[in-house]
Short mmCIF file of C-alpha atoms and ligand atoms in Angstrom, two decimals:
data_model
loop_
_atom_site.label_atom_id
_atom_site.label_comp_id
_atom_site.label_asym_id
_atom_site.label_seq_id
_atom_site.Cartn_x
_atom_site.Cartn_y
_atom_site.Cartn_z
CA MET A 30 -27.69 143.13 27.82
CA GLU A 31 -27.51 141.79 24.30
CA GLU A 32 -23.83 141.18 24.78
CA ILE A 33 -24.53 139.19 27.91
CA ILE A 34 -27.05 137.08 26.04
CA ALA A 35 -24.81 136.69 23.00
CA PHE A 36 -21.50 136.03 24.73
CA VAL A 37 -22.48 134.46 28.03
CA LEU A 38 -25.95 132.97 28.09
CA VAL A 39 -26.04 131.53 24.58
CA PRO A 40 -22.57 129.93 24.86
CA ALA A 41 -23.39 128.73 28.34
CA GLY A 42 -26.69 127.31 27.13
CA TYR A 43 -24.96 125.79 24.07
CA LEU A 44 -22.29 124.21 26.27
CA ALA A 45 -24.91 122.94 28.65
CA GLY A 46 -26.87 121.49 25.70
CA LEU A 47 -23.63 119.99 24.37
CA ALA A 48 -22.94 118.44 27.76
CA VAL A 49 -26.40 116.92 27.80
CA PHE A 50 -25.86 115.72 24.19
CA LEU A 51 -22.55 114.14 25.14
CA THR A 52 -24.34 111.95 27.68
CA VAL A 53 -26.50 110.47 24.88
CA ALA A 54 -23.82 110.57 22.20
CA PRO A 55 -22.34 107.11 23.04
CA ALA A 56 -25.78 105.60 22.59
CA ILE A 57 -26.05 107.30 19.19
CA VAL A 58 -22.58 106.01 18.24
CA LEU A 59 -23.55 102.46 19.19
CA LEU A 60 -26.90 102.64 17.40
CA ARG A 61 -25.30 103.98 14.19
CA ALA A 62 -22.64 101.27 14.38
CA ALA A 63 -25.32 98.59 14.86
CA ALA A 64 -27.35 100.03 11.97
CA LEU A 65 -24.32 99.83 9.64
CA LEU A 66 -23.60 96.28 10.80
CA MET A 67 -27.19 95.19 10.12
CA GLN A 68 -27.08 96.85 6.72
CA LEU A 69 -23.87 95.02 5.83
CA LEU A 70 -25.27 91.68 7.05
CA ALA A 71 -28.45 92.16 5.00
CA GLY A 72 -26.23 92.96 2.02
CA HIS A 73 -24.33 89.74 2.66
CA ILE A 74 -27.52 87.66 2.59
CA ARG A 75 -28.64 89.37 -0.64
CA LEU A 76 -25.22 88.73 -2.10
CA LEU A 77 -25.28 85.02 -1.28
CA ALA A 78 -28.78 84.68 -2.71
CA GLY A 79 -27.71 86.58 -5.82
CA VAL A 80 -24.54 84.54 -6.47
CA LEU A 81 -25.84 81.11 -5.49
CA VAL A 82 -29.53 81.21 -6.39
CA ARG A 83 -30.59 84.06 -8.63
CA ARG A 84 -27.36 84.02 -10.67
CA THR A 85 -28.30 87.24 -12.47
CA PRO A 86 -25.60 88.99 -14.56
CA GLU A 87 -24.67 91.54 -11.87
CA PHE A 88 -23.55 88.63 -9.68
CA GLN A 89 -21.53 86.92 -12.44
CA ILE A 90 -18.20 88.67 -12.35
CA LEU A 91 -15.96 85.73 -13.26
CA PRO A 92 -16.14 83.85 -16.60
CA PRO A 93 -18.38 80.79 -16.17
CA TYR A 94 -17.42 77.18 -16.95
CA ARG A 95 -19.04 76.47 -20.31
CA PRO A 96 -19.17 72.98 -21.84
CA GLN A 97 -17.96 74.30 -25.20
CA ASP A 98 -14.71 75.45 -23.60
CA GLU A 99 -14.10 72.11 -21.93
CA GLU A 100 -11.90 69.39 -23.29
CA VAL A 101 -14.87 67.07 -22.82
CA LYS A 102 -18.04 68.74 -24.04
CA ALA A 103 -20.01 68.40 -20.82
CA TYR A 104 -21.14 70.51 -17.89
CA ARG A 105 -18.92 70.50 -14.84
CA ASN A 106 -20.16 69.15 -11.57
CA TYR A 107 -20.75 72.03 -9.10
CA PHE A 108 -18.06 70.81 -6.71
CA PHE A 109 -15.43 70.48 -9.43
CA GLY A 110 -14.91 74.16 -10.28
CA PRO A 111 -18.16 76.14 -10.27
CA GLY A 112 -18.38 75.99 -6.45
CA ALA A 113 -14.97 77.55 -6.05
CA ARG A 114 -15.90 80.15 -8.66
CA ASP A 115 -18.96 81.10 -6.63
CA LEU A 116 -16.84 81.43 -3.49
CA ARG A 117 -14.42 83.74 -5.29
CA GLN A 118 -17.33 85.80 -6.64
CA VAL A 119 -18.85 86.08 -3.15
CA LEU A 120 -15.49 87.21 -1.68
CA THR A 121 -14.94 89.83 -4.35
CA LEU A 122 -18.50 91.13 -4.29
CA GLN A 123 -18.48 91.19 -0.48
CA ARG A 124 -15.34 93.33 -0.47
CA ARG A 125 -16.91 95.72 -2.96
CA SER A 126 -20.19 95.81 -1.11
CA TYR A 127 -18.48 96.58 2.21
CA ALA A 128 -16.48 99.41 0.75
CA ARG A 129 -19.47 100.85 -1.07
CA THR A 130 -21.90 100.66 1.86
CA THR A 131 -19.45 102.25 4.30
CA ALA A 132 -18.43 104.98 1.89
CA ASP A 133 -22.07 105.74 0.99
CA SER A 134 -22.99 106.07 4.68
CA LEU A 135 -20.04 108.39 5.39
CA ARG A 136 -20.85 110.49 2.32
CA ALA A 137 -24.47 110.82 3.42
CA VAL A 138 -23.38 112.13 6.86
CA THR A 139 -20.91 114.54 5.26
CA SER A 140 -23.52 116.02 2.96
CA ARG A 141 -26.43 116.15 5.42
CA GLN A 142 -24.56 117.31 8.49
CA PHE A 143 -21.59 119.26 7.09
CA THR A 144 -21.75 120.53 3.54
CA ALA A 145 -25.52 121.05 3.07
CA PRO A 146 -27.14 120.92 6.49
CA THR A 147 -30.86 121.72 6.81
CA ARG A 148 -30.30 123.29 10.24
CA THR A 149 -27.58 125.37 11.79
CA ARG A 150 -24.17 123.78 11.77
CA ALA A 151 -23.88 124.46 15.48
CA LEU A 152 -26.35 121.56 15.90
CA THR A 153 -25.46 119.34 12.92
CA VAL A 154 -21.67 119.32 13.33
CA PRO A 155 -21.63 117.61 16.78
CA TYR A 156 -24.36 115.23 15.60
CA GLY A 157 -22.46 114.55 12.39
CA LEU A 158 -19.24 113.90 14.29
CA THR A 159 -21.13 111.44 16.52
CA LEU A 160 -22.50 109.64 13.43
CA TYR A 161 -19.00 109.53 11.95
CA ALA A 162 -17.77 107.88 15.14
CA GLY A 163 -20.63 105.36 14.92
CA LEU A 164 -19.86 104.59 11.28
CA VAL A 165 -16.13 104.17 11.97
CA LEU A 166 -16.96 101.88 14.89
CA GLY A 167 -19.44 99.90 12.78
CA ALA A 168 -17.01 99.64 9.88
CA ALA A 169 -14.25 98.52 12.20
CA LEU A 170 -16.34 95.87 13.94
CA SER A 171 -18.48 94.44 11.09
CA PRO A 172 -15.62 92.63 9.29
CA VAL A 173 -15.54 90.20 12.24
CA PRO A 174 -19.09 88.76 11.84
CA LEU A 175 -18.82 89.02 8.05
CA ALA A 176 -15.57 87.08 8.08
CA LEU A 177 -17.16 84.46 10.33
CA LEU A 178 -20.11 84.05 7.95
CA LEU A 179 -17.78 83.81 4.95
CA ALA A 180 -15.61 81.31 6.77
CA LEU A 181 -18.69 79.24 7.57
CA TYR A 182 -19.74 79.32 3.90
CA GLY A 183 -16.21 78.46 2.79
CA LEU A 184 -16.03 75.57 5.27
CA LEU A 185 -19.38 74.20 4.18
CA LEU A 186 -18.29 74.38 0.52
CA LEU A 187 -14.99 72.73 1.37
CA LEU A 188 -16.71 69.90 3.20
CA LEU A 189 -19.20 69.33 0.38
CA THR A 190 -16.43 69.51 -2.23
CA GLY A 191 -14.38 67.02 -0.26
CA GLY A 192 -17.44 64.80 0.10
CA ALA A 193 -18.13 64.98 -3.65
CA HIS A 194 -14.52 64.07 -4.49
CA LEU A 195 -14.61 61.19 -2.02
CA LEU A 196 -17.90 59.94 -3.38
CA ALA A 197 -16.58 60.14 -6.95
CA GLY A 198 -13.45 58.25 -5.92
CA ALA A 199 -15.47 55.63 -4.05
CA LEU A 200 -17.79 55.08 -7.03
CA ARG A 201 -14.81 54.71 -9.36
CA ALA A 202 -13.36 52.16 -6.95
CA VAL A 203 -16.65 50.24 -6.88
CA ASP A 204 -16.78 50.26 -10.67
CA ARG A 205 -13.15 49.10 -10.78
CA THR A 206 -13.98 46.31 -8.36
CA MET A 207 -16.89 45.23 -10.54
CA LEU A 208 -14.50 45.01 -13.48
CA TYR A 209 -12.15 42.88 -11.37
CA MET A 210 -15.03 40.63 -10.42
CA ARG A 211 -15.82 40.28 -14.11
CA ARG A 212 -12.19 39.35 -14.60
CA LEU A 213 -11.55 42.45 -16.69
CA PRO A 214 -8.84 44.13 -14.58
CA THR A 215 -6.96 45.35 -17.65
CA GLY A 216 -10.05 46.24 -19.61
CA MET A 217 -12.13 44.93 -22.45
CA ILE A 218 -11.04 43.68 -25.84
CA CYS A 219 -11.63 45.80 -28.92
CA PRO A 220 -12.78 43.47 -31.69
CA HIS A 221 -11.21 45.75 -34.30
CA CYS A 222 -7.70 46.58 -33.10
CA TYR A 223 -7.53 43.67 -30.61
CA GLU A 224 -6.09 45.95 -27.92
CA ARG A 225 -7.33 46.03 -24.37
CA VAL A 226 -9.44 49.10 -23.65
CA PRO A 227 -9.23 49.98 -19.93
CA TYR A 228 -12.47 51.93 -20.05
CA PRO A 229 -14.31 52.60 -23.33
CA ALA A 230 -15.39 55.99 -24.56
CA TYR A 231 -19.13 56.56 -24.99
CA ASP A 232 -21.19 58.65 -27.35
CA CYS A 233 -23.96 60.92 -26.16
CA PRO A 234 -27.14 58.85 -26.67
CA ARG A 235 -29.05 61.74 -28.29
CA PRO A 236 -29.22 60.92 -32.02
CA THR A 237 -28.71 64.56 -33.06
CA CYS A 238 -25.68 65.01 -30.82
CA ARG A 239 -23.42 61.95 -30.64
CA ARG A 240 -20.60 63.86 -28.99
CA ARG A 241 -17.87 61.47 -27.84
CA HIS A 242 -17.18 61.39 -24.10
CA ALA A 243 -13.70 59.92 -23.58
CA ASP A 244 -14.03 59.14 -19.90
CA ILE A 245 -17.49 59.11 -18.39
CA ARG A 246 -16.46 57.93 -14.93
CA PRO A 247 -17.46 60.00 -11.89
CA GLY A 248 -15.42 63.15 -11.51
CA THR A 249 -15.21 66.67 -12.95
CA TYR A 250 -18.28 66.29 -15.12
CA GLY A 251 -20.65 64.53 -12.79
CA ILE A 252 -20.89 62.05 -9.94
CA LEU A 253 -23.79 59.79 -10.87
CA ARG A 254 -24.84 61.45 -14.11
CA ARG A 255 -23.18 63.84 -16.46
CA ARG A 256 -24.80 66.37 -18.74
CA CYS A 257 -23.60 66.58 -22.31
CA GLU A 258 -23.25 70.00 -23.96
CA CYS A 259 -26.54 69.24 -25.71
CA GLY A 260 -28.26 68.87 -22.34
CA GLN A 261 -28.67 65.09 -22.49
CA ARG A 262 -27.91 63.28 -19.25
CA MET A 263 -25.79 60.14 -19.33
CA PRO A 264 -24.81 57.65 -16.64
CA THR A 265 -21.23 57.83 -15.41
CA LEU A 266 -20.69 54.19 -14.60
CA LEU A 267 -21.10 50.82 -16.25
CA MET A 268 -23.11 49.67 -13.25
CA LEU A 269 -25.52 52.57 -13.66
CA MET A 270 -26.38 51.54 -17.22
CA SER A 271 -29.46 49.39 -17.23
CA ARG A 272 -29.57 46.56 -19.72
CA GLU A 273 -31.89 48.55 -21.96
CA ALA A 274 -29.92 51.76 -21.70
CA ARG A 275 -26.40 50.51 -22.38
CA LEU A 276 -24.50 53.18 -24.23
CA GLN A 277 -22.57 52.42 -27.37
CA ALA A 278 -18.95 51.88 -26.36
CA TYR A 279 -15.97 52.92 -28.48
CA CYS A 280 -12.36 51.89 -28.50
CA THR A 281 -10.12 54.55 -26.95
CA HIS A 282 -6.99 53.71 -28.92
CA PRO A 283 -6.17 56.71 -31.13
CA HIS A 284 -5.73 54.74 -34.35
CA CYS A 285 -8.94 52.76 -33.87
CA GLY A 286 -11.89 54.48 -32.22
CA LYS A 287 -14.27 51.89 -33.66
CA PRO A 288 -17.45 50.71 -31.92
CA MET A 289 -17.06 47.94 -29.37
CA ASN A 290 -19.67 45.41 -28.27
CA ALA A 291 -22.43 47.06 -26.30
CA ASP A 292 -22.00 44.37 -23.68
CA ALA A 293 -18.30 45.11 -23.20
CA GLY A 294 -17.55 45.69 -19.55
CA HIS A 295 -20.86 44.33 -18.31
CA MET A 296 -19.72 40.70 -18.13
CA PRO A 297 -16.60 38.56 -18.18
CA GLU A 298 -14.95 38.11 -21.56
CA VAL A 299 -13.63 34.88 -23.01
CA VAL A 300 -11.29 34.85 -25.97
CA VAL A 301 -10.81 31.68 -28.00
CA PRO A 302 -8.35 32.04 -30.89
CA LEU A 303 -8.60 29.48 -33.69
CA ILE A 304 -5.17 28.65 -35.04
CA GLY A 305 -4.55 26.70 -38.18
CA GLY A 306 -3.16 26.89 -41.67
CA GLN A 307 -5.08 28.19 -44.65
CA ALA A 308 -7.96 25.90 -45.65
CA ALA A 309 -7.44 23.77 -42.54
CA GLY A 310 -11.18 24.09 -41.81
CA LYS A 311 -11.25 26.90 -39.26
CA THR A 312 -14.13 28.78 -40.82
CA GLN A 313 -16.36 25.70 -41.06
CA LEU A 314 -15.44 24.78 -37.51
CA MET A 315 -16.35 28.25 -36.28
CA ALA A 316 -19.65 28.10 -38.16
CA ALA A 317 -20.38 24.69 -36.67
CA MET A 318 -19.50 25.92 -33.18
CA LEU A 319 -21.92 28.84 -33.46
CA LEU A 320 -24.65 26.64 -34.86
CA ALA A 321 -24.11 24.05 -32.13
CA LEU A 322 -24.45 26.77 -29.51
CA GLU A 323 -27.57 28.10 -31.18
CA ASN A 324 -29.11 24.63 -31.22
CA ALA A 325 -28.16 24.08 -27.60
CA ALA A 326 -29.81 27.37 -26.65
CA VAL A 327 -33.02 26.33 -28.37
CA ASN A 328 -32.94 23.03 -26.50
CA GLY A 329 -32.64 24.56 -23.05
CA GLY A 330 -28.89 25.16 -22.98
CA PRO A 331 -27.24 28.48 -22.19
CA ALA A 332 -28.85 31.41 -24.04
CA LEU A 333 -26.99 32.71 -27.08
CA ARG A 334 -27.09 36.26 -28.37
CA LEU A 335 -24.87 37.61 -31.12
CA ALA A 336 -23.08 40.65 -29.78
CA ASP A 337 -22.77 42.94 -32.78
CA ASP A 338 -23.85 43.58 -36.35
CA ASP A 339 -20.58 42.28 -37.77
CA THR A 340 -21.09 38.92 -36.09
CA GLU A 341 -24.72 38.91 -37.20
CA ALA A 342 -23.72 39.46 -40.81
CA GLY A 343 -20.80 37.07 -40.56
CA TYR A 344 -22.99 34.39 -39.03
CA GLN A 345 -25.30 34.44 -42.03
CA VAL A 346 -22.29 33.82 -44.27
CA LEU A 347 -21.07 31.05 -41.95
CA ARG A 348 -24.45 29.32 -41.92
CA GLU A 349 -24.51 29.44 -45.67
CA ILE A 350 -21.04 27.87 -45.84
CA LEU A 351 -22.22 25.05 -43.59
CA ARG A 352 -25.44 24.60 -45.50
CA ILE A 353 -23.79 24.18 -48.87
CA GLN A 354 -20.93 22.25 -47.20
CA GLY A 355 -18.69 24.62 -49.09
CA HIS A 356 -15.00 24.32 -48.71
CA THR A 357 -14.10 27.92 -48.34
CA ARG A 358 -10.47 27.58 -49.41
CA GLY A 359 -9.22 30.10 -46.90
CA THR A 360 -11.18 32.61 -44.91
CA GLN A 361 -13.10 35.07 -47.04
CA LYS A 362 -11.96 38.63 -46.78
CA ASP A 363 -15.42 39.93 -45.87
CA LEU A 364 -15.78 37.78 -42.78
CA PRO A 365 -14.95 39.59 -39.54
CA ARG A 366 -12.01 38.16 -37.68
CA ALA A 367 -13.87 38.15 -34.38
CA HIS A 368 -17.23 36.54 -33.88
CA SER A 369 -18.59 37.86 -30.61
CA PHE A 370 -21.61 36.56 -28.77
CA VAL A 371 -23.10 36.61 -25.31
CA LEU A 372 -23.51 33.19 -23.80
CA GLY A 373 -25.67 32.42 -20.75
CA ALA A 374 -28.05 34.64 -18.84
CA GLY A 375 -28.04 36.77 -15.74
CA ARG A 376 -24.91 36.46 -13.63
CA ALA A 377 -23.56 33.64 -15.79
CA GLU A 378 -23.43 35.86 -18.90
CA ARG A 379 -20.14 35.86 -20.75
CA LEU A 380 -18.99 37.76 -23.81
CA VAL A 381 -17.20 35.26 -25.99
CA HIS A 382 -14.94 36.25 -28.87
CA LEU A 383 -13.98 33.54 -31.33
CA PHE A 384 -11.03 34.88 -33.26
CA ASP A 385 -10.28 33.49 -36.67
CA THR A 386 -6.59 33.87 -37.30
CA ALA A 387 -7.21 33.98 -41.06
CA GLY A 388 -4.89 31.22 -42.17
CA GLU A 389 -1.79 33.00 -43.37
CA ARG A 390 -1.79 35.24 -40.31
CA PHE A 391 0.75 33.24 -38.32
CA VAL A 392 2.85 32.54 -41.34
CA ASP A 393 3.22 36.15 -42.38
CA ARG A 394 5.46 37.80 -39.82
CA ASP A 395 4.17 41.39 -40.20
CA GLU A 396 0.65 40.20 -39.54
CA THR A 397 1.40 38.74 -36.14
CA ASP A 398 0.84 42.14 -34.52
CA ALA A 399 -2.86 41.43 -34.84
CA LEU A 400 -2.42 38.54 -32.40
CA ARG A 401 -2.55 40.85 -29.41
CA TYR A 402 -5.99 39.57 -28.48
CA ALA A 403 -4.40 36.18 -27.84
CA ARG A 404 -2.95 37.61 -24.63
CA ALA A 405 -6.43 37.46 -23.18
CA ALA A 406 -7.00 33.86 -24.20
CA ARG A 407 -6.79 30.93 -21.78
CA THR A 408 -8.06 28.37 -24.27
CA PHE A 409 -6.63 27.99 -27.74
CA VAL A 410 -8.00 25.91 -30.56
CA PHE A 411 -5.60 24.35 -33.02
CA VAL A 412 -7.26 23.12 -36.18
CA LEU A 413 -5.25 20.22 -37.55
CA ASP A 414 -5.98 19.27 -41.14
CA PRO A 415 -4.84 15.64 -41.53
CA MET A 416 -4.85 16.06 -45.28
CA ALA A 417 -2.06 18.63 -45.00
CA VAL A 418 0.31 15.92 -43.76
CA ASP A 419 2.25 13.90 -46.36
CA ASP A 420 2.10 10.72 -44.22
CA PHE A 421 -1.69 10.85 -44.50
CA TRP A 422 -1.40 10.20 -48.21
CA THR A 423 1.35 7.61 -48.02
CA ARG A 424 0.87 5.62 -44.80
CA LEU A 425 -2.87 5.26 -44.44
CA GLU A 426 -4.84 2.10 -45.31
CA PRO A 427 -6.76 2.16 -47.60
CA SER A 428 -4.73 4.73 -49.52
CA PRO A 429 -6.72 8.00 -49.53
CA GLY A 430 -5.21 9.03 -52.86
CA PRO A 431 -8.02 7.92 -55.17
CA LEU A 432 -10.77 8.60 -52.55
CA LEU A 433 -10.16 12.20 -51.58
CA ASP A 434 -9.53 15.40 -53.48
CA ARG A 435 -6.06 16.51 -52.35
CA THR A 436 -6.70 20.10 -53.43
CA LEU A 437 -9.04 20.42 -50.43
CA ALA A 438 -6.04 20.06 -48.13
CA SER A 439 -4.44 22.94 -46.33
CA THR A 440 -1.21 23.92 -48.03
CA VAL A 441 0.66 24.55 -44.77
CA HIS A 442 2.05 21.73 -42.70
CA PRO A 443 0.47 21.66 -39.21
CA GLU A 444 3.86 21.43 -37.52
CA GLU A 445 4.97 24.62 -39.22
CA VAL A 446 1.77 26.46 -38.34
CA PHE A 447 1.84 25.30 -34.75
CA GLY A 448 5.49 26.20 -34.20
CA ARG A 449 5.12 29.68 -35.62
CA SER A 450 1.80 30.40 -33.91
CA VAL A 451 2.92 29.40 -30.47
CA GLN A 452 6.11 31.39 -30.88
CA ALA A 453 4.17 34.44 -32.07
CA VAL A 454 1.52 34.16 -29.39
CA ALA A 455 4.09 33.69 -26.64
CA ALA A 456 6.03 36.69 -27.97
CA MET A 457 2.80 38.69 -27.57
CA GLY A 458 2.90 37.83 -23.89
CA ALA A 459 0.16 35.20 -23.86
CA PRO A 460 0.57 32.84 -20.89
CA VAL A 461 0.64 29.74 -23.10
CA ARG A 462 1.96 27.49 -20.35
CA HIS A 463 -1.08 28.27 -18.24
CA SER A 464 -3.52 27.77 -21.08
CA ARG A 465 -5.48 24.87 -22.48
CA LEU A 466 -5.25 23.67 -26.03
CA ALA A 467 -8.05 21.99 -27.91
CA VAL A 468 -6.72 20.16 -30.96
CA ALA A 469 -9.50 19.83 -33.48
CA LEU A 470 -8.75 17.17 -36.04
CA SER A 471 -10.78 18.61 -38.92
CA LYS A 472 -12.58 17.06 -41.84
CA THR A 473 -13.23 13.77 -40.02
CA ASP A 474 -16.56 13.55 -41.85
CA LEU A 475 -14.60 13.12 -45.08
CA LEU A 476 -12.32 10.56 -43.45
CA ALA A 477 -15.17 8.60 -41.88
CA GLU A 478 -16.90 8.42 -45.25
CA HIS A 479 -14.01 6.41 -46.58
CA GLY A 480 -13.17 4.42 -43.46
CA LEU A 481 -10.03 6.44 -42.82
CA ALA A 482 -11.01 8.00 -39.49
CA PRO A 483 -9.78 6.90 -36.04
CA ASP A 484 -11.73 3.97 -34.52
CA ARG A 485 -13.41 6.07 -31.87
CA LEU A 486 -14.38 9.64 -32.70
CA ASP A 487 -15.34 10.68 -29.17
CA ASP A 488 -12.16 9.81 -27.35
CA SER A 489 -9.21 12.16 -26.86
CA ASP A 490 -6.63 9.40 -26.39
CA THR A 491 -7.70 7.60 -29.56
CA ALA A 492 -7.43 10.82 -31.54
CA ARG A 493 -4.05 11.53 -29.98
CA ALA A 494 -2.72 8.08 -30.83
CA TRP A 495 -4.05 8.38 -34.38
CA ILE A 496 -2.31 11.73 -34.88
CA ARG A 497 0.94 10.33 -33.45
CA ASP A 498 0.99 6.99 -35.17
CA LYS A 499 -1.02 7.31 -38.36
CA LEU A 500 0.02 10.86 -39.24
CA GLY A 501 3.50 10.47 -37.79
CA LEU A 502 3.23 13.70 -35.82
CA HIS A 503 5.08 12.52 -32.69
CA SER A 504 7.06 15.66 -32.24
CA LEU A 505 4.04 17.89 -32.82
CA VAL A 506 2.05 16.13 -30.11
CA GLN A 507 5.06 16.29 -27.83
CA ALA A 508 5.51 20.01 -28.48
CA MET A 509 1.82 20.65 -27.77
CA GLU A 510 1.97 18.83 -24.46
CA LEU A 511 5.13 20.66 -23.51
CA ASP A 512 3.86 24.09 -24.46
CA PHE A 513 0.38 23.94 -22.96
CA GLN A 514 -0.88 23.07 -19.51
CA GLU A 515 -3.65 20.83 -20.78
CA VAL A 516 -4.20 19.38 -24.26
CA ARG A 517 -7.32 17.63 -25.43
CA PHE A 518 -7.79 16.04 -28.87
CA PHE A 519 -11.10 16.08 -30.71
CA CYS A 520 -12.24 14.57 -33.97
CA THR A 521 -14.50 17.21 -35.47
CA ALA A 522 -16.90 17.05 -38.35
CA ALA A 523 -17.99 20.58 -39.08
CA VAL A 524 -21.13 19.59 -40.93
CA ALA A 525 -24.82 20.11 -40.42
CA ASP A 526 -27.76 18.10 -41.71
CA GLU A 527 -30.80 19.51 -43.54
CA THR A 528 -32.46 20.50 -40.26
CA ALA A 529 -29.31 22.45 -39.31
CA ARG A 530 -28.39 19.89 -36.64
CA VAL A 531 -24.68 19.91 -36.12
CA ASP A 532 -22.56 16.77 -35.76
CA ALA A 533 -22.35 15.61 -32.15
CA SER A 534 -18.56 15.91 -32.17
CA ILE A 535 -18.90 19.69 -32.31
CA SER A 536 -21.09 19.98 -29.19
CA ARG A 537 -18.55 18.08 -27.10
CA PHE A 538 -15.76 20.19 -28.51
CA VAL A 539 -17.54 23.52 -27.91
CA GLU A 540 -18.45 22.53 -24.39
CA TRP A 541 -14.84 21.84 -23.52
CA CYS A 542 -13.58 25.03 -25.18
CA LEU A 543 -16.04 27.28 -23.35
CA ARG A 544 -15.88 25.50 -20.00
CA PRO A 545 -15.43 28.32 -17.46
ZN1 ZN B 14 -9.80 49.36 -31.10
ZN1 ZN B 15 -25.14 65.27 -26.36
#
């Protein structure tokens, strides 16, 4: 009887139980597969949160972008590197997590149902095999939804990255357009090396940092703002700098790197080079021009603001020269070559650079390299010292010999200075033929004192005729009118009275020179 039970009934019962189990086994397979899938999806969510939000060390498997490793010491914009890094971390971690979760589940079934079952293997082995089937099914199917989710994330990142690049490009284009509208398509002028700077470098505004940022425009390190290594935020565009928060600009040319005007790039620039021989009266004329503009500003004319410390310091020296009516006998070495100031207000603001060519500059060939700024000029000033012309001393009535001190005269003949300067400036690529020339007949206060000056001091034609006929400079006048598009002659008296009022001749002259 025992044999019947052991070899017939029990196996028959077992087989019957197995048959019943087989009817529910597919459901178990599906449930186990679904459970694995849900577990993997939950892991995916945790992974995304860990990589994108929590950013704890276990989710940082790739080296981060650090500002100290960058060429420019600033934090990268998320869509210019760090975003792609996150995607790569998610992909790697997802692969690891998938393999680990599946393997852990299989191992758990092996140990609980096969190697160390808590019940008889006759029951656990079929159940274990069913779970195996479920896990294999789940592991085979789950890559599909996971891949879809990852693709969605990748697509979103791609779209945002593309959008960020487009936005950066658009903002750069807008900034570029603004520079065009300010007539600065090739950049701003460095008052130290006289080169054009397409876009200046800027220093971090934090006083303890001052790291130099070579190119702050929207891109890798920020769209609207960038963050310096020190944590300080800075605007990325000229148009994002408010008047109060303009950053200090620096020249980008490797041999210069000196500070530029803080207003550079924010308004159109006007360059007016003053050409003339040594002691021809350029420095006094420049001083008188600045003083005339300052007086005009006080009396309701366009506002005047000196653009940098050099000009500020230089202007004090210039005022002093005017006040003592000192004949400077050649430009002092300590005066800056460029006097920069902002003229006008609001939209009419212009950054004006008056460049003193320092007398010998055009005569000395090696020095002409410094004339690069002249390329940006559309108005030139030629300072003509009548006392430097021999005919002045021999042909004029009354003879100036006993009346004037000849040592005050420039030692270089105007014809010589003019010829060399125009040649040098044209060789620099300045469009001389499309430029205007203001000829300032200097020292007319001295001439007028002794009745030597032209009859009318406020008339260009009279001054022209006087230069041609009395000074015998026919060919010079002819050359000027050939070389330049428009030539105007001015009698100038670079003097001021006790109340710092400048001679009226200067106001007319300045107005013409700075006419937009
Ligand atoms: Zn420079
Ligand atoms: Zn900084």
